[in-house]
Amino acid sequence: MPELPEVETVAADLRPHLVGRTVRSCEVRFPTIVRHPDPDRFAALLTGRRIEALTRRGKYILHHLDGGDDLVLVVHLGMTGQWRCVPAGLPEPDHLHAVIDLDDGTQLRYRDVRRFGRLLLGSEEELVAARKLPRLGPEPIDPAFTAADLYRRLHVRRAPLKALLLDQMLVAGVGNIYADESCFRARVRPDRPANELSRRAVGRLHAALGELLREAIENRGSSVDDYRDAWGEMGREQHLLRVYGRGGQPCLRCGRALAVVRLAGRTTVFCRRCQR
DNA sequence: TTAAATTCCTGTAAGC
DNA sequence: TGCTTACAGGAATTTA
C-alpha cells in the first residue's frame, strides 16, 4: 500500500513529465472517486490548466496549477490507487476511474481496485476548510523535524504508539508497513502508551523513521499487494522488511517467533524480546 | 479533546 | 470444483 516512500517515488517520477503540460480534457468515470468539488465542476475547472509544479505532502500528490488562484489537483492513492502517465491510446486496464488527456499526447490515468483513494481540486486552504484535506503533521524526513519535536507530540498522548504513528496529524506519511518497521528498528513496543516512552526511546524512533523512509525511497518503495510506480514497475523495499507480513516467523535479530496483535484496527507485528 | 470503533471496497485465499 | 467467509487497510465518520 502506498505510504510516504511509494508516493514520493510516484511524484518524483511524474514530475519531469507533467510540469509544463496542459490539461486538454478530463473524464471522470466513477464519480465518487472525486471528493471535491462535484465531478462535472472538477473536470471543467481542470481543463485548460497548466501544471506548474508537482509536490508531495504526506501521502498526497499535489499538482499545482496555473491561473493565479492557487488551484491544486490532489491525488491520494488510498490502498490500491495507481497514478500513471501513459501514451493515449494504450489499452485500458479494468478499474480505471479517471482519465486526463494532456497536450503532449500522453494520458494521466487513475486506477483503483478498492476505490479507497480520492481526487480533489481546490486551493489547499479551501480543501482544509472543507475538511477534504487534513491538517497534516510534519514530514518525518524533513531535517527541521527533530527528535524533540516528536517527543513533544508523543508524551502528551496516552494512545498506543502505533496508533499515533498512523495519525497523519501527528506525523505525515506513515502507514502500517513503516509504523511496524520503525518500531522494530527502534526496539520499541508498538503497544506502549506513547506518554511512557523515554526521550531516549523517542530519539531511537525518530532516527529509525528517518533512516527507514530514506532507504525505502532509495529502493523505490515496497510493492506489497499491488503498489506499482508511475511506470507500472515494482519497488524493492518489500524484500528488506523485517517484521511487516512476517507474523509467526522468526525475528531476524533474536530468532523468537514474531508476535501478531491488532492495534488501532491494524495487524501489528513485533518481537516481544527485542522490542520493549 | 482524545481514543476507539465502524464504515467503505474488492481481490484473494482459506475452509468446507 | 464451487461456494461462503474472513481478511487486507487509509482515513472519514461516528460513538463513548
mmCIF file of C-alpha atoms (C1' of nucleotides) in Angstrom:
data_model
loop_
_atom_site.group_PDB
_atom_site.id
_atom_site.type_symbol
_atom_site.label_atom_id
_atom_site.label_comp_id
_atom_site.label_asym_id
_atom_site.label_seq_id
_atom_site.Cartn_x
_atom_site.Cartn_y
_atom_site.Cartn_z
ATOM 1 C CA MET A 1 0.000 0.000 0.000
ATOM 2 C CA PRO A 2 1.303 3.418 -0.858
ATOM 3 C CA GLU A 3 2.871 5.258 2.075
ATOM 4 C CA LEU A 4 5.357 8.129 2.059
ATOM 5 C CA PRO A 5 8.165 6.377 0.101
ATOM 6 C CA GLU A 6 5.799 4.968 -2.513
ATOM 7 C CA VAL A 7 4.025 8.295 -3.019
ATOM 8 C CA GLU A 8 7.389 10.096 -3.153
ATOM 9 C CA THR A 9 8.553 7.677 -5.867
ATOM 10 C CA VAL A 10 5.453 8.255 -7.999
ATOM 11 C CA ALA A 11 5.651 12.034 -7.551
ATOM 12 C CA ALA A 12 9.369 12.206 -8.379
ATOM 13 C CA ASP A 13 8.925 10.034 -11.488
ATOM 14 C CA LEU A 14 5.959 12.017 -12.797
ATOM 15 C CA ARG A 15 7.383 15.486 -12.061
ATOM 16 C CA PRO A 16 9.624 15.903 -15.157
ATOM 17 C CA HIS A 17 6.866 14.587 -17.419
ATOM 18 C CA LEU A 18 3.991 16.623 -16.029
ATOM 19 C CA VAL A 19 5.417 20.027 -15.182
ATOM 20 C CA GLY A 20 4.664 22.351 -18.098
ATOM 21 C CA ARG A 21 1.898 20.142 -19.528
ATOM 22 C CA THR A 22 -1.615 21.491 -20.104
ATOM 23 C CA VAL A 23 -4.830 19.532 -19.493
ATOM 24 C CA ARG A 24 -6.742 19.074 -22.743
ATOM 25 C CA SER A 25 -9.664 17.155 -21.294
ATOM 26 C CA CYS A 26 -10.765 15.243 -18.225
ATOM 27 C CA GLU A 27 -13.169 12.348 -17.939
ATOM 28 C CA VAL A 28 -14.397 11.103 -14.550
ATOM 29 C CA ARG A 29 -15.818 7.631 -14.974
ATOM 30 C CA PHE A 30 -16.510 6.750 -11.371
ATOM 31 C CA PRO A 31 -17.938 9.885 -9.750
ATOM 32 C CA THR A 32 -17.318 9.027 -6.084
ATOM 33 C CA ILE A 33 -13.565 8.978 -6.695
ATOM 34 C CA VAL A 34 -13.730 12.782 -6.982
ATOM 35 C CA ARG A 35 -14.441 14.122 -3.478
ATOM 36 C CA HIS A 36 -14.274 17.841 -4.223
ATOM 37 C CA PRO A 37 -15.873 19.657 -5.979
ATOM 38 C CA ASP A 38 -18.577 17.708 -7.853
ATOM 39 C CA PRO A 39 -17.183 15.677 -10.774
ATOM 40 C CA ASP A 40 -18.542 17.948 -13.519
ATOM 41 C CA ARG A 41 -17.082 21.073 -11.951
ATOM 42 C CA PHE A 42 -13.856 19.151 -11.252
ATOM 43 C CA ALA A 43 -13.459 18.333 -14.952
ATOM 44 C CA ALA A 44 -14.450 21.828 -16.093
ATOM 45 C CA LEU A 45 -12.069 23.578 -13.681
ATOM 46 C CA LEU A 46 -9.182 21.310 -14.597
ATOM 47 C CA THR A 47 -9.500 21.594 -18.371
ATOM 48 C CA GLY A 48 -7.101 24.110 -19.911
ATOM 49 C CA ARG A 49 -4.909 24.365 -16.825
ATOM 50 C CA ARG A 50 -1.145 24.033 -16.943
ATOM 51 C CA ILE A 51 0.736 22.040 -14.292
ATOM 52 C CA GLU A 52 3.351 24.405 -12.858
ATOM 53 C CA ALA A 53 4.793 22.233 -10.097
ATOM 54 C CA LEU A 54 4.340 18.803 -8.591
ATOM 55 C CA THR A 55 4.975 18.151 -4.897
ATOM 56 C CA ARG A 56 4.223 15.588 -2.214
ATOM 57 C CA ARG A 57 2.852 16.165 1.279
ATOM 58 C CA GLY A 58 2.357 13.066 3.459
ATOM 59 C CA LYS A 59 0.643 10.513 1.239
ATOM 60 C CA TYR A 60 -0.799 13.184 -1.055
ATOM 61 C CA ILE A 61 0.462 14.150 -4.520
ATOM 62 C CA LEU A 62 -0.106 17.855 -5.249
ATOM 63 C CA HIS A 63 -0.271 19.168 -8.830
ATOM 64 C CA HIS A 64 -0.028 22.957 -8.606
ATOM 65 C CA LEU A 65 -1.902 24.609 -11.478
ATOM 66 C CA ASP A 66 -1.578 27.958 -13.242
ATOM 67 C CA GLY A 67 -4.295 30.605 -13.230
ATOM 68 C CA GLY A 68 -3.261 32.615 -10.202
ATOM 69 C CA ASP A 69 -5.886 31.072 -7.910
ATOM 70 C CA ASP A 70 -3.648 28.519 -6.135
ATOM 71 C CA LEU A 71 -5.669 25.656 -7.594
ATOM 72 C CA VAL A 72 -4.175 22.240 -6.790
ATOM 73 C CA LEU A 73 -5.081 18.820 -8.181
ATOM 74 C CA VAL A 74 -4.673 16.475 -5.214
ATOM 75 C CA VAL A 75 -4.328 12.705 -5.581
ATOM 76 C CA HIS A 76 -4.455 10.240 -2.695
ATOM 77 C CA LEU A 77 -3.871 6.625 -3.666
ATOM 78 C CA GLY A 78 -5.630 5.021 -0.694
ATOM 79 C CA MET A 79 -4.903 1.301 -0.643
ATOM 80 C CA THR A 80 -4.772 0.287 -4.269
ATOM 81 C CA GLY A 81 -4.683 3.533 -6.248
ATOM 82 C CA GLN A 82 -2.354 3.852 -9.238
ATOM 83 C CA TRP A 83 -1.487 7.201 -10.849
ATOM 84 C CA ARG A 84 0.205 6.676 -14.172
ATOM 85 C CA CYS A 85 1.184 8.622 -17.256
ATOM 86 C CA VAL A 86 0.903 6.618 -20.497
ATOM 87 C CA PRO A 87 0.647 7.328 -24.231
ATOM 88 C CA ALA A 88 -3.033 7.960 -25.059
ATOM 89 C CA GLY A 89 -4.499 5.004 -26.903
ATOM 90 C CA LEU A 90 -2.788 2.338 -24.832
ATOM 91 C CA PRO A 91 -5.232 -0.484 -23.969
ATOM 92 C CA GLU A 92 -7.209 0.364 -20.862
ATOM 93 C CA PRO A 93 -6.966 -1.666 -17.680
ATOM 94 C CA ASP A 94 -10.012 -2.515 -15.563
ATOM 95 C CA HIS A 95 -10.958 -0.289 -12.589
ATOM 96 C CA LEU A 96 -9.964 2.864 -14.492
ATOM 97 C CA HIS A 97 -11.863 5.675 -12.771
ATOM 98 C CA ALA A 98 -10.465 8.918 -14.200
ATOM 99 C CA VAL A 99 -8.629 9.857 -17.385
ATOM 100 C CA ILE A 100 -6.876 13.174 -18.070
ATOM 101 C CA ASP A 101 -5.547 13.924 -21.567
ATOM 102 C CA LEU A 102 -2.509 16.189 -21.784
ATOM 103 C CA ASP A 103 -1.256 18.445 -24.580
ATOM 104 C CA ASP A 104 1.688 16.193 -25.491
ATOM 105 C CA GLY A 105 -0.434 13.152 -26.327
ATOM 106 C CA THR A 106 0.058 11.417 -23.011
ATOM 107 C CA GLN A 107 -2.704 10.479 -20.654
ATOM 108 C CA LEU A 108 -2.863 10.522 -16.857
ATOM 109 C CA ARG A 109 -4.834 7.566 -15.564
ATOM 110 C CA TYR A 110 -6.267 6.974 -12.111
ATOM 111 C CA ARG A 111 -6.899 3.257 -11.476
ATOM 112 C CA ASP A 112 -8.072 1.936 -8.117
ATOM 113 C CA VAL A 113 -9.443 -1.551 -7.480
ATOM 114 C CA ARG A 114 -10.741 -0.933 -3.945
ATOM 115 C CA ARG A 115 -11.578 2.734 -4.522
ATOM 116 C CA PHE A 116 -10.194 3.928 -1.171
ATOM 117 C CA GLY A 117 -8.283 6.650 -2.990
ATOM 118 C CA ARG A 118 -9.555 10.069 -3.997
ATOM 119 C CA LEU A 119 -9.083 13.053 -6.283
ATOM 120 C CA LEU A 120 -9.537 16.628 -5.065
ATOM 121 C CA LEU A 121 -9.357 20.020 -6.741
ATOM 122 C CA GLY A 122 -9.137 23.376 -4.972
ATOM 123 C CA SER A 123 -6.728 25.629 -3.123
ATOM 124 C CA GLU A 124 -5.106 23.950 -0.130
ATOM 125 C CA GLU A 125 -6.833 26.393 2.224
ATOM 126 C CA GLU A 126 -10.211 25.666 0.638
ATOM 127 C CA LEU A 127 -9.696 21.896 0.878
ATOM 128 C CA VAL A 128 -8.593 22.048 4.514
ATOM 129 C CA ALA A 129 -11.534 24.328 5.390
ATOM 130 C CA ALA A 130 -13.908 21.923 3.636
ATOM 131 C CA ARG A 131 -12.341 19.074 5.662
ATOM 132 C CA LYS A 132 -11.347 17.283 2.484
ATOM 133 C CA LEU A 133 -7.663 17.586 3.339
ATOM 134 C CA PRO A 134 -6.474 17.081 6.933
ATOM 135 C CA ARG A 135 -4.084 19.426 8.726
ATOM 136 C CA LEU A 136 -1.100 17.164 8.239
ATOM 137 C CA GLY A 137 1.659 16.817 10.808
ATOM 138 C CA PRO A 138 5.353 17.375 9.992
ATOM 139 C CA GLU A 139 7.219 15.449 7.304
ATOM 140 C CA PRO A 140 9.263 12.755 9.059
ATOM 141 C CA ILE A 141 12.127 13.156 6.579
ATOM 142 C CA ASP A 142 12.272 16.940 6.907
ATOM 143 C CA PRO A 143 15.599 17.895 8.571
ATOM 144 C CA ALA A 144 13.671 20.519 10.545
ATOM 145 C CA PHE A 145 11.678 17.736 12.228
ATOM 146 C CA THR A 146 13.692 16.787 15.307
ATOM 147 C CA ALA A 147 13.533 14.061 17.949
ATOM 148 C CA ALA A 148 12.490 16.765 20.424
ATOM 149 C CA ASP A 149 9.526 17.636 18.172
ATOM 150 C CA LEU A 150 8.446 14.005 18.091
ATOM 151 C CA TYR A 151 8.809 13.684 21.870
ATOM 152 C CA ARG A 152 6.688 16.810 22.442
ATOM 153 C CA ARG A 153 3.923 15.332 20.312
ATOM 154 C CA LEU A 154 4.034 11.836 21.843
ATOM 155 C CA HIS A 155 4.492 12.449 25.559
ATOM 156 C CA VAL A 156 1.124 14.216 25.942
ATOM 157 C CA ARG A 157 -0.796 11.272 24.486
ATOM 158 C CA ARG A 158 -1.846 8.010 26.091
ATOM 159 C CA ALA A 159 -2.844 6.070 22.979
ATOM 160 C CA PRO A 160 -0.598 3.171 21.887
ATOM 161 C CA LEU A 161 2.450 4.382 19.957
ATOM 162 C CA LYS A 162 1.339 2.528 16.812
ATOM 163 C CA ALA A 163 -1.996 4.378 16.722
ATOM 164 C CA LEU A 164 -0.185 7.729 16.869
ATOM 165 C CA LEU A 165 2.355 6.825 14.172
ATOM 166 C CA LEU A 166 -0.629 6.162 11.899
ATOM 167 C CA ASP A 167 -2.215 9.528 12.809
ATOM 168 C CA GLN A 168 -1.491 11.843 9.864
ATOM 169 C CA MET A 169 -1.961 14.910 12.063
ATOM 170 C CA LEU A 170 0.839 13.765 14.372
ATOM 171 C CA VAL A 171 3.316 12.921 11.630
ATOM 172 C CA ALA A 172 2.505 12.740 7.910
ATOM 173 C CA GLY A 173 3.032 9.810 5.576
ATOM 174 C CA VAL A 174 3.472 6.792 7.865
ATOM 175 C CA GLY A 175 1.197 3.787 7.294
ATOM 176 C CA ASN A 176 1.032 0.248 8.608
ATOM 177 C CA ILE A 177 4.223 -1.021 6.979
ATOM 178 C CA TYR A 178 6.590 1.731 8.101
ATOM 179 C CA ALA A 179 4.949 2.079 11.527
ATOM 180 C CA ASP A 180 5.790 -1.550 12.364
ATOM 181 C CA GLU A 181 9.216 -1.404 10.724
ATOM 182 C CA SER A 182 10.250 1.786 12.523
ATOM 183 C CA CYS A 183 9.175 0.374 15.915
ATOM 184 C CA PHE A 184 11.246 -2.742 15.258
ATOM 185 C CA ARG A 185 14.315 -0.740 14.248
ATOM 186 C CA ALA A 186 13.955 1.460 17.312
ATOM 187 C CA ARG A 187 13.374 -1.607 19.546
ATOM 188 C CA VAL A 188 10.168 -0.095 20.924
ATOM 189 C CA ARG A 189 6.918 -1.987 21.526
ATOM 190 C CA PRO A 190 4.138 -0.561 19.307
ATOM 191 C CA ASP A 191 1.531 -1.138 22.060
ATOM 192 C CA ARG A 192 3.313 1.041 24.620
ATOM 193 C CA PRO A 193 1.279 4.109 25.663
ATOM 194 C CA ALA A 194 3.091 6.982 23.973
ATOM 195 C CA ASN A 195 3.489 9.007 27.179
ATOM 196 C CA GLU A 196 5.507 6.185 28.762
ATOM 197 C CA LEU A 197 8.290 6.432 26.180
ATOM 198 C CA SER A 198 11.582 7.903 27.355
ATOM 199 C CA ARG A 199 13.313 10.678 25.432
ATOM 200 C CA ARG A 200 15.949 8.114 24.591
ATOM 201 C CA ALA A 201 13.405 5.695 23.082
ATOM 202 C CA VAL A 202 11.742 8.505 21.098
ATOM 203 C CA GLY A 203 15.207 9.500 19.897
ATOM 204 C CA ARG A 204 15.750 5.993 18.538
ATOM 205 C CA LEU A 205 12.299 6.039 16.954
ATOM 206 C CA HIS A 206 12.958 9.385 15.285
ATOM 207 C CA ALA A 207 16.264 8.149 13.867
ATOM 208 C CA ALA A 208 14.728 4.840 12.756
ATOM 209 C CA LEU A 209 11.860 6.582 10.967
ATOM 210 C CA GLY A 210 14.191 8.884 9.041
ATOM 211 C CA GLU A 211 16.641 6.150 8.060
ATOM 212 C CA LEU A 212 13.906 3.693 7.110
ATOM 213 C CA LEU A 213 11.917 6.134 4.978
ATOM 214 C CA ARG A 214 15.026 7.397 3.172
ATOM 215 C CA GLU A 215 16.146 3.824 2.494
ATOM 216 C CA ALA A 216 12.671 2.918 1.202
ATOM 217 C CA ILE A 217 12.653 5.933 -1.136
ATOM 218 C CA GLU A 218 16.090 4.857 -2.380
ATOM 219 C CA ASN A 219 14.573 1.439 -3.110
ATOM 220 C CA ARG A 220 11.514 2.930 -4.840
ATOM 221 C CA GLY A 221 9.082 1.765 -2.181
ATOM 222 C CA SER A 222 7.552 -1.516 -1.063
ATOM 223 C CA SER A 223 5.401 -3.443 -3.542
ATOM 224 C CA VAL A 224 3.116 -5.389 -1.239
ATOM 225 C CA ASP A 225 -0.320 -6.116 -2.683
ATOM 226 C CA ASP A 226 -0.473 -4.139 -5.898
ATOM 227 C CA TYR A 227 1.582 -0.998 -5.411
ATOM 228 C CA ARG A 228 3.328 -0.057 -8.645
ATOM 229 C CA ASP A 229 5.198 3.119 -9.562
ATOM 230 C CA ALA A 230 4.174 5.598 -12.264
ATOM 231 C CA TRP A 231 5.508 3.235 -14.933
ATOM 232 C CA GLY A 232 3.871 0.103 -13.523
ATOM 233 C CA GLU A 233 7.123 -1.226 -12.038
ATOM 234 C CA MET A 234 7.551 -2.757 -8.583
ATOM 235 C CA GLY A 235 9.694 -1.323 -5.794
ATOM 236 C CA ARG A 236 12.396 -3.267 -3.952
ATOM 237 C CA GLU A 237 11.904 -2.359 -0.303
ATOM 238 C CA GLN A 238 9.447 -5.254 0.302
ATOM 239 C CA HIS A 239 12.436 -7.622 0.269
ATOM 240 C CA LEU A 240 14.031 -5.703 3.145
ATOM 241 C CA LEU A 241 11.054 -5.556 5.516
ATOM 242 C CA ARG A 242 11.902 -7.199 8.834
ATOM 243 C CA VAL A 243 8.521 -7.521 10.572
ATOM 244 C CA TYR A 244 5.666 -6.432 8.291
ATOM 245 C CA GLY A 245 3.943 -9.540 6.892
ATOM 246 C CA ARG A 246 6.205 -11.853 8.924
ATOM 247 C CA GLY A 247 3.934 -12.664 11.888
ATOM 248 C CA GLY A 248 4.808 -16.048 13.441
ATOM 249 C CA GLN A 249 8.122 -16.210 11.598
ATOM 250 C CA PRO A 250 11.441 -15.944 13.455
ATOM 251 C CA CYS A 251 12.690 -12.491 14.455
ATOM 252 C CA LEU A 252 15.671 -11.672 12.249
ATOM 253 C CA ARG A 253 17.506 -10.318 15.282
ATOM 254 C CA CYS A 254 16.863 -12.936 18.005
ATOM 255 C CA GLY A 255 15.034 -15.824 16.350
ATOM 256 C CA ARG A 256 11.927 -15.733 18.544
ATOM 257 C CA ALA A 257 8.591 -16.071 16.716
ATOM 258 C CA LEU A 258 7.230 -12.592 15.909
ATOM 259 C CA ALA A 259 4.004 -11.666 17.727
ATOM 260 C CA VAL A 260 0.871 -10.613 15.841
ATOM 261 C CA VAL A 261 -1.645 -8.356 17.580
ATOM 262 C CA ARG A 262 -4.337 -5.938 16.491
ATOM 263 C CA LEU A 263 -3.662 -2.279 17.289
ATOM 264 C CA ALA A 264 -5.647 0.727 16.095
ATOM 265 C CA GLY A 265 -7.602 -1.697 13.888
ATOM 266 C CA ARG A 266 -4.422 -2.782 12.116
ATOM 267 C CA THR A 267 -2.480 -6.022 12.049
ATOM 268 C CA THR A 268 0.680 -5.316 14.022
ATOM 269 C CA VAL A 269 3.810 -7.479 14.061
ATOM 270 C CA PHE A 270 6.632 -7.101 16.568
ATOM 271 C CA CYS A 271 9.191 -9.045 18.598
ATOM 272 C CA ARG A 272 8.347 -9.476 22.292
ATOM 273 C CA ARG A 273 12.025 -9.962 23.133
ATOM 274 C CA CYS A 274 13.724 -7.253 21.050
ATOM 275 C CA GLN A 275 11.093 -4.540 21.450
ATOM 276 C CA ARG A 276 10.455 -3.158 24.956
ATOM 277 C "C1'" DT B 1 -10.062 16.747 23.318
ATOM 278 C "C1'" DT B 2 -8.949 12.139 22.860
ATOM 279 C "C1'" DA B 3 -9.443 7.365 21.761
ATOM 280 C "C1'" DA B 4 -11.761 3.507 19.952
ATOM 281 C "C1'" DA B 5 -14.993 1.515 16.815
ATOM 282 C "C1'" DT B 6 -17.213 1.487 12.361
ATOM 283 C "C1'" DT B 7 -17.507 2.126 7.522
ATOM 284 C "C1'" DC B 8 -16.165 1.947 2.780
ATOM 285 C "C1'" DC B 9 -14.445 -1.679 -1.161
ATOM 286 C "C1'" DT B 10 -12.906 -5.878 -3.856
ATOM 287 C "C1'" DG B 11 -9.461 -9.441 -4.746
ATOM 288 C "C1'" DT B 12 -7.506 -13.283 -2.614
ATOM 289 C "C1'" DA B 13 -7.232 -17.295 -0.014
ATOM 290 C "C1'" DA B 14 -8.766 -20.450 3.425
ATOM 291 C "C1'" DG B 15 -12.239 -23.736 4.797
ATOM 292 C "C1'" DC B 16 -15.887 -26.918 3.982
ATOM 293 C "C1'" DT C 1 -14.963 -27.839 -8.071
ATOM 294 C "C1'" DG C 2 -17.664 -24.333 -6.151
ATOM 295 C "C1'" DC C 3 -19.493 -21.851 -2.599
ATOM 296 C "C1'" DT C 4 -19.090 -18.963 1.702
ATOM 297 C "C1'" DT C 5 -16.416 -16.354 4.753
ATOM 298 C "C1'" DA C 6 -12.611 -13.831 6.633
ATOM 299 C "C1'" DC C 7 -9.078 -10.690 5.794
ATOM 300 C "C1'" DA C 8 -6.181 -6.843 3.999
ATOM 301 C "C1'" DG C 9 -6.090 -1.329 5.423
ATOM 302 C "C1'" DG C 10 -6.210 4.770 4.902
ATOM 303 C "C1'" DA C 11 -8.910 7.868 6.655
ATOM 304 C "C1'" DA C 12 -13.521 9.915 7.283
ATOM 305 C "C1'" DT C 13 -17.150 9.401 10.357
ATOM 306 C "C1'" DT C 14 -19.440 8.009 14.482
ATOM 307 C "C1'" DT C 15 -19.621 6.831 19.293
ATOM 308 C "C1'" DA C 16 -18.064 6.945 24.003
#
